[in-house]
Amino acid sequence: MGQDNDRTQSATKINWRDPRLYQVASLSTLLLYGLRWLHFDISTQQIAVTLGTALLTQYVCTRFSNLPRFDPKSPLISALSLCLLLRANNELVAALAALIAIASKFVIRWNDKHVFNPTNLALVVMLAAGLGWISPGQWGQVAWFGFLVACLGSLVVTRAARADVTLAFLGFYVGLLFTRALWLGDPLAIPLHQIENGALLIFSFFMISDPKTTPDSRAGRITYALLVALAAMYVQFGLFKPNGPLWGLIACAPLAPLIDRI
């Protein structure tokens, strides 16, 4: 009986080294700050619907997939990211986005890995269908800088295994933005303004760094980051579509299994 209790306690013991705990805390703090001081254009009802749908979908899919236990951390990260980025006219769109995000983890898979980052896929589907939009100008410089510090701190505190793909993407993408500005003779204030974007931080630290969707090797992840950055630049400045990184990642995600194979 004592051994069973020990097993139960060890199974339910919180792993404080799990980087997802830090990510949930960072995203939650930013959302609360945005609601209280930045007046984010999102209702508490939409937040509740997004979080509730994500957790419920995770629970149902966990039961149907016969997984050993329900883990709320991953759906919370996806749902909080959707709350920070996605804007919609009604709660049904928010619920649909959360449903697509979480269900895709269980449905669209290859070799026991997700093909698409859940939040990225949900956002792209909503944007493509014209059901929602992203408001990148809602942050303000203070919130952006504070969140950047928190994100960089997460790499140090948690020793995240996918820090290389995050830093590589930021290096490639920011470098390309500045190279383009210099080539065109634009003032450097333009690329500086382009990178002061909360959506870019969430993308870099919570989407492209998803261990379930990135290549296994470090060389593969750096190559993957370069491809996503190039695709993002093409979408942004070749096709003249906003949110280039989101579209770039969705286009390059199917290449991850190929990079692993090579």
Short mmCIF file of C-alpha atoms in Angstrom, two decimals:
data_model
loop_
_atom_site.label_atom_id
_atom_site.label_comp_id
_atom_site.label_asym_id
_atom_site.label_seq_id
_atom_site.Cartn_x
_atom_site.Cartn_y
_atom_site.Cartn_z
CA MET A 1 0.00 0.00 0.00
CA GLY A 2 2.85 2.35 0.88
CA GLN A 3 4.56 1.57 -2.44
CA ASP A 4 1.36 2.41 -4.35
CA ASN A 5 1.15 5.76 -2.56
CA ASP A 6 4.78 6.49 -3.40
CA ARG A 7 4.13 5.72 -7.06
CA THR A 8 1.07 7.95 -7.10
CA GLN A 9 2.97 10.82 -5.50
CA SER A 10 5.88 10.43 -7.91
CA ALA A 11 3.50 10.32 -10.89
CA THR A 12 1.73 13.51 -9.81
CA LYS A 13 4.86 15.36 -8.66
CA ILE A 14 5.43 18.56 -10.62
CA ASN A 15 8.62 18.67 -12.63
CA TRP A 16 9.77 22.23 -11.99
CA ARG A 17 12.44 21.87 -14.67
CA ASP A 18 9.80 21.49 -17.37
CA PRO A 19 10.29 24.57 -19.62
CA ARG A 20 6.58 24.62 -20.36
CA LEU A 21 5.83 25.80 -16.82
CA TYR A 22 7.98 28.88 -17.39
CA GLN A 23 6.31 29.43 -20.76
CA VAL A 24 2.81 29.23 -19.26
CA ALA A 25 3.83 31.71 -16.56
CA SER A 26 5.36 34.13 -19.08
CA LEU A 27 2.37 34.04 -21.42
CA SER A 28 -0.13 34.36 -18.56
CA THR A 29 1.71 37.35 -17.10
CA LEU A 30 1.83 39.06 -20.48
CA LEU A 31 -1.87 38.45 -21.09
CA LEU A 32 -2.81 39.85 -17.68
CA TYR A 33 -0.58 42.87 -18.24
CA GLY A 34 -2.09 43.41 -21.66
CA LEU A 35 -5.63 43.25 -20.36
CA ARG A 36 -4.99 45.52 -17.37
CA TRP A 37 -2.65 48.15 -18.77
CA LEU A 38 -2.56 47.84 -22.56
CA HIS A 39 -6.31 47.24 -22.98
CA PHE A 40 -6.00 44.33 -25.37
CA ASP A 41 -8.97 44.07 -27.71
CA ILE A 42 -10.13 40.71 -26.42
CA SER A 43 -12.99 39.91 -24.06
CA THR A 44 -12.76 37.75 -20.96
CA GLN A 45 -15.40 35.53 -22.56
CA GLN A 46 -13.16 34.85 -25.55
CA ILE A 47 -10.26 34.06 -23.26
CA ALA A 48 -12.39 31.66 -21.22
CA VAL A 49 -13.74 29.97 -24.35
CA THR A 50 -10.26 29.60 -25.85
CA LEU A 51 -8.73 28.13 -22.69
CA GLY A 52 -11.73 25.90 -21.98
CA THR A 53 -11.93 24.53 -25.52
CA ALA A 54 -8.20 23.82 -25.64
CA LEU A 55 -8.20 21.96 -22.32
CA LEU A 56 -11.38 20.03 -23.16
CA THR A 57 -10.04 19.01 -26.57
CA GLN A 58 -6.76 17.89 -25.00
CA TYR A 59 -8.67 15.84 -22.42
CA VAL A 60 -10.94 14.16 -24.99
CA CYS A 61 -8.05 13.40 -27.36
CA THR A 62 -6.00 12.04 -24.46
CA ARG A 63 -8.79 9.61 -23.58
CA PHE A 64 -9.35 8.51 -27.19
CA SER A 65 -5.61 8.07 -27.74
CA ASN A 66 -5.26 5.97 -24.57
CA LEU A 67 -2.48 8.19 -23.25
CA PRO A 68 -1.48 7.52 -19.63
CA ARG A 69 -2.46 10.95 -18.26
CA PHE A 70 -3.90 14.34 -19.10
CA ASP A 71 -1.26 17.06 -19.32
CA PRO A 72 -2.63 20.63 -19.43
CA LYS A 73 0.66 22.47 -20.05
CA SER A 74 0.85 22.09 -23.82
CA PRO A 75 -2.78 23.13 -24.52
CA LEU A 76 -2.39 26.07 -22.13
CA ILE A 77 0.61 27.35 -24.10
CA SER A 78 -1.32 27.06 -27.37
CA ALA A 79 -4.45 28.66 -25.91
CA LEU A 80 -2.59 31.55 -24.26
CA SER A 81 -0.73 32.22 -27.51
CA LEU A 82 -4.05 32.32 -29.36
CA CYS A 83 -5.43 34.75 -26.77
CA LEU A 84 -2.45 37.02 -27.28
CA LEU A 85 -2.49 36.93 -31.09
CA LEU A 86 -5.88 36.02 -32.52
CA ARG A 87 -8.67 38.58 -32.71
CA ALA A 88 -12.16 37.59 -33.79
CA ASN A 89 -15.68 38.98 -33.77
CA ASN A 90 -17.21 36.14 -31.76
CA GLU A 91 -16.33 33.35 -29.36
CA LEU A 92 -17.19 30.58 -31.84
CA VAL A 93 -14.16 31.52 -33.94
CA ALA A 94 -11.97 31.41 -30.83
CA ALA A 95 -13.35 27.98 -29.95
CA LEU A 96 -12.77 26.71 -33.49
CA ALA A 97 -9.17 27.97 -33.44
CA ALA A 98 -8.49 26.22 -30.13
CA LEU A 99 -10.12 23.02 -31.40
CA ILE A 100 -8.01 23.02 -34.58
CA ALA A 101 -4.83 23.75 -32.65
CA ILE A 102 -5.14 20.94 -30.12
CA ALA A 103 -6.79 18.32 -32.35
CA SER A 104 -4.09 18.74 -35.00
CA LYS A 105 -1.49 17.40 -32.56
CA PHE A 106 -3.30 14.07 -32.47
CA VAL A 107 -4.49 13.89 -36.09
CA ILE A 108 -1.68 15.29 -38.27
CA ARG A 109 1.40 13.30 -37.26
CA TRP A 110 4.47 11.70 -38.79
CA ASN A 111 6.82 9.31 -36.97
CA ASP A 112 5.32 10.19 -33.58
CA LYS A 113 5.80 13.94 -34.14
CA HIS A 114 3.44 16.77 -35.01
CA VAL A 115 3.73 18.01 -38.56
CA PHE A 116 2.51 21.53 -37.77
CA ASN A 117 2.86 23.66 -34.69
CA PRO A 118 -0.68 23.74 -33.24
CA THR A 119 -0.92 27.50 -32.70
CA ASN A 120 0.65 28.27 -36.06
CA LEU A 121 -1.78 26.00 -37.90
CA ALA A 122 -4.83 27.43 -36.14
CA LEU A 123 -3.78 31.02 -36.84
CA VAL A 124 -3.10 30.36 -40.51
CA VAL A 125 -6.45 28.59 -40.96
CA MET A 126 -8.30 31.48 -39.32
CA LEU A 127 -6.43 34.07 -41.41
CA ALA A 128 -6.90 32.13 -44.65
CA ALA A 129 -10.62 31.71 -43.98
CA GLY A 130 -11.02 35.38 -43.11
CA LEU A 131 -12.44 34.51 -39.70
CA GLY A 132 -9.91 36.42 -37.61
CA TRP A 133 -6.95 38.72 -37.69
CA ILE A 134 -3.72 39.46 -35.82
CA SER A 135 -3.12 42.82 -34.16
CA PRO A 136 0.67 43.29 -33.97
CA GLY A 137 0.49 46.92 -32.86
CA GLN A 138 -1.19 46.26 -29.51
CA TRP A 139 1.95 45.75 -27.44
CA GLY A 140 3.86 48.96 -26.93
CA GLN A 141 7.62 49.18 -26.55
CA VAL A 142 7.69 48.57 -22.79
CA ALA A 143 5.65 45.37 -22.95
CA TRP A 144 7.63 44.15 -25.96
CA PHE A 145 10.97 44.68 -24.24
CA GLY A 146 9.77 43.09 -21.00
CA PHE A 147 8.48 40.04 -22.83
CA LEU A 148 11.75 39.78 -24.77
CA VAL A 149 13.66 39.68 -21.48
CA ALA A 150 11.29 37.01 -20.16
CA CYS A 151 11.68 34.92 -23.30
CA LEU A 152 15.47 35.15 -23.24
CA GLY A 153 15.38 34.32 -19.55
CA SER A 154 13.42 31.18 -20.30
CA LEU A 155 16.29 29.93 -22.46
CA VAL A 156 18.70 30.38 -19.56
CA VAL A 157 16.48 29.17 -16.73
CA THR A 158 15.12 26.08 -18.48
CA ARG A 159 18.10 25.29 -20.73
CA ALA A 160 15.57 24.74 -23.52
CA ALA A 161 16.73 22.06 -25.95
CA ARG A 162 15.43 24.01 -28.94
CA ALA A 163 17.10 27.35 -28.14
CA ASP A 164 19.30 26.91 -31.21
CA VAL A 165 16.40 27.06 -33.67
CA THR A 166 14.95 30.14 -31.94
CA LEU A 167 18.23 32.05 -31.95
CA ALA A 168 19.05 30.89 -35.49
CA PHE A 169 15.70 32.06 -36.84
CA LEU A 170 15.95 35.43 -35.11
CA GLY A 171 19.50 35.86 -36.40
CA PHE A 172 18.56 34.97 -39.98
CA TYR A 173 15.29 36.91 -40.06
CA VAL A 174 16.57 40.06 -38.38
CA GLY A 175 19.71 39.92 -40.49
CA LEU A 176 17.66 39.68 -43.67
CA LEU A 177 15.48 42.61 -42.60
CA PHE A 178 18.51 44.83 -42.01
CA THR A 179 20.21 43.63 -45.20
CA ARG A 180 17.09 44.52 -47.19
CA ALA A 181 16.92 47.96 -45.59
CA LEU A 182 20.57 48.66 -46.37
CA TRP A 183 20.14 47.40 -49.94
CA LEU A 184 17.15 49.69 -50.52
CA GLY A 185 18.71 52.61 -48.70
CA ASP A 186 15.95 52.66 -46.10
CA PRO A 187 16.62 54.10 -42.64
CA LEU A 188 17.41 51.46 -40.03
CA ALA A 189 14.44 52.67 -38.02
CA ILE A 190 12.26 50.65 -40.40
CA PRO A 191 13.67 47.16 -39.61
CA LEU A 192 13.91 48.14 -35.93
CA HIS A 193 10.20 48.88 -35.95
CA GLN A 194 9.48 45.64 -37.80
CA ILE A 195 11.15 43.50 -35.14
CA GLU A 196 9.43 45.30 -32.23
CA ASN A 197 6.50 42.98 -32.70
CA GLY A 198 5.05 40.79 -29.98
CA ALA A 199 3.82 38.29 -32.54
CA LEU A 200 7.42 37.79 -33.71
CA LEU A 201 8.51 36.98 -30.14
CA ILE A 202 5.71 34.47 -29.60
CA PHE A 203 6.50 32.93 -32.97
CA SER A 204 10.23 32.64 -32.26
CA PHE A 205 10.03 31.37 -28.69
CA PHE A 206 6.81 29.34 -28.69
CA MET A 207 6.10 28.19 -32.28
CA ILE A 208 9.19 27.51 -34.35
CA SER A 209 10.92 26.11 -31.23
CA ASP A 210 8.29 23.39 -30.74
CA PRO A 211 10.31 20.17 -30.13
CA LYS A 212 7.58 18.09 -31.76
CA THR A 213 7.81 19.90 -35.10
CA THR A 214 11.50 20.74 -35.49
CA PRO A 215 14.25 18.50 -36.93
CA ASP A 216 16.13 16.27 -34.51
CA SER A 217 19.70 17.37 -35.24
CA ARG A 218 21.18 20.79 -34.51
CA ALA A 219 22.39 21.20 -38.09
CA GLY A 220 18.92 20.27 -39.29
CA ARG A 221 17.27 22.81 -36.98
CA ILE A 222 19.56 25.63 -38.12
CA THR A 223 18.87 24.74 -41.75
CA TYR A 224 15.17 24.66 -40.95
CA ALA A 225 15.37 28.11 -39.31
CA LEU A 226 17.05 29.51 -42.42
CA LEU A 227 14.37 28.07 -44.70
CA VAL A 228 11.58 29.49 -42.55
CA ALA A 229 13.27 32.93 -42.47
CA LEU A 230 13.66 32.95 -46.26
CA ALA A 231 10.05 31.85 -46.75
CA ALA A 232 8.86 34.51 -44.31
CA MET A 233 10.76 37.22 -46.19
CA TYR A 234 9.31 36.05 -49.52
CA VAL A 235 5.75 36.10 -48.18
CA GLN A 236 6.25 39.46 -46.48
CA PHE A 237 8.00 41.33 -49.27
CA GLY A 238 7.43 39.19 -52.37
CA LEU A 239 3.75 38.38 -51.93
CA PHE A 240 3.10 41.47 -49.78
CA LYS A 241 1.23 39.52 -47.13
CA PRO A 242 1.51 40.42 -43.44
CA ASN A 243 2.57 37.89 -40.78
CA GLY A 244 5.25 36.41 -43.02
CA PRO A 245 6.78 34.13 -40.33
CA LEU A 246 3.44 32.40 -39.73
CA TRP A 247 3.02 31.60 -43.42
CA GLY A 248 6.70 30.71 -43.76
CA LEU A 249 6.51 28.17 -40.95
CA ILE A 250 3.35 26.52 -42.25
CA ALA A 251 4.99 26.17 -45.68
CA CYS A 252 8.24 24.73 -44.33
CA ALA A 253 6.80 22.46 -41.62
CA PRO A 254 6.45 19.44 -43.96
CA LEU A 255 10.19 19.73 -44.71
CA ALA A 256 11.17 18.76 -41.15
CA PRO A 257 10.72 14.98 -41.73
CA LEU A 258 12.73 15.29 -44.95
CA ILE A 259 15.54 17.11 -43.12
CA ASP A 260 15.51 14.38 -40.46
CA ARG A 261 15.80 11.73 -43.16
CA ILE A 262 18.72 13.50 -44.84
#
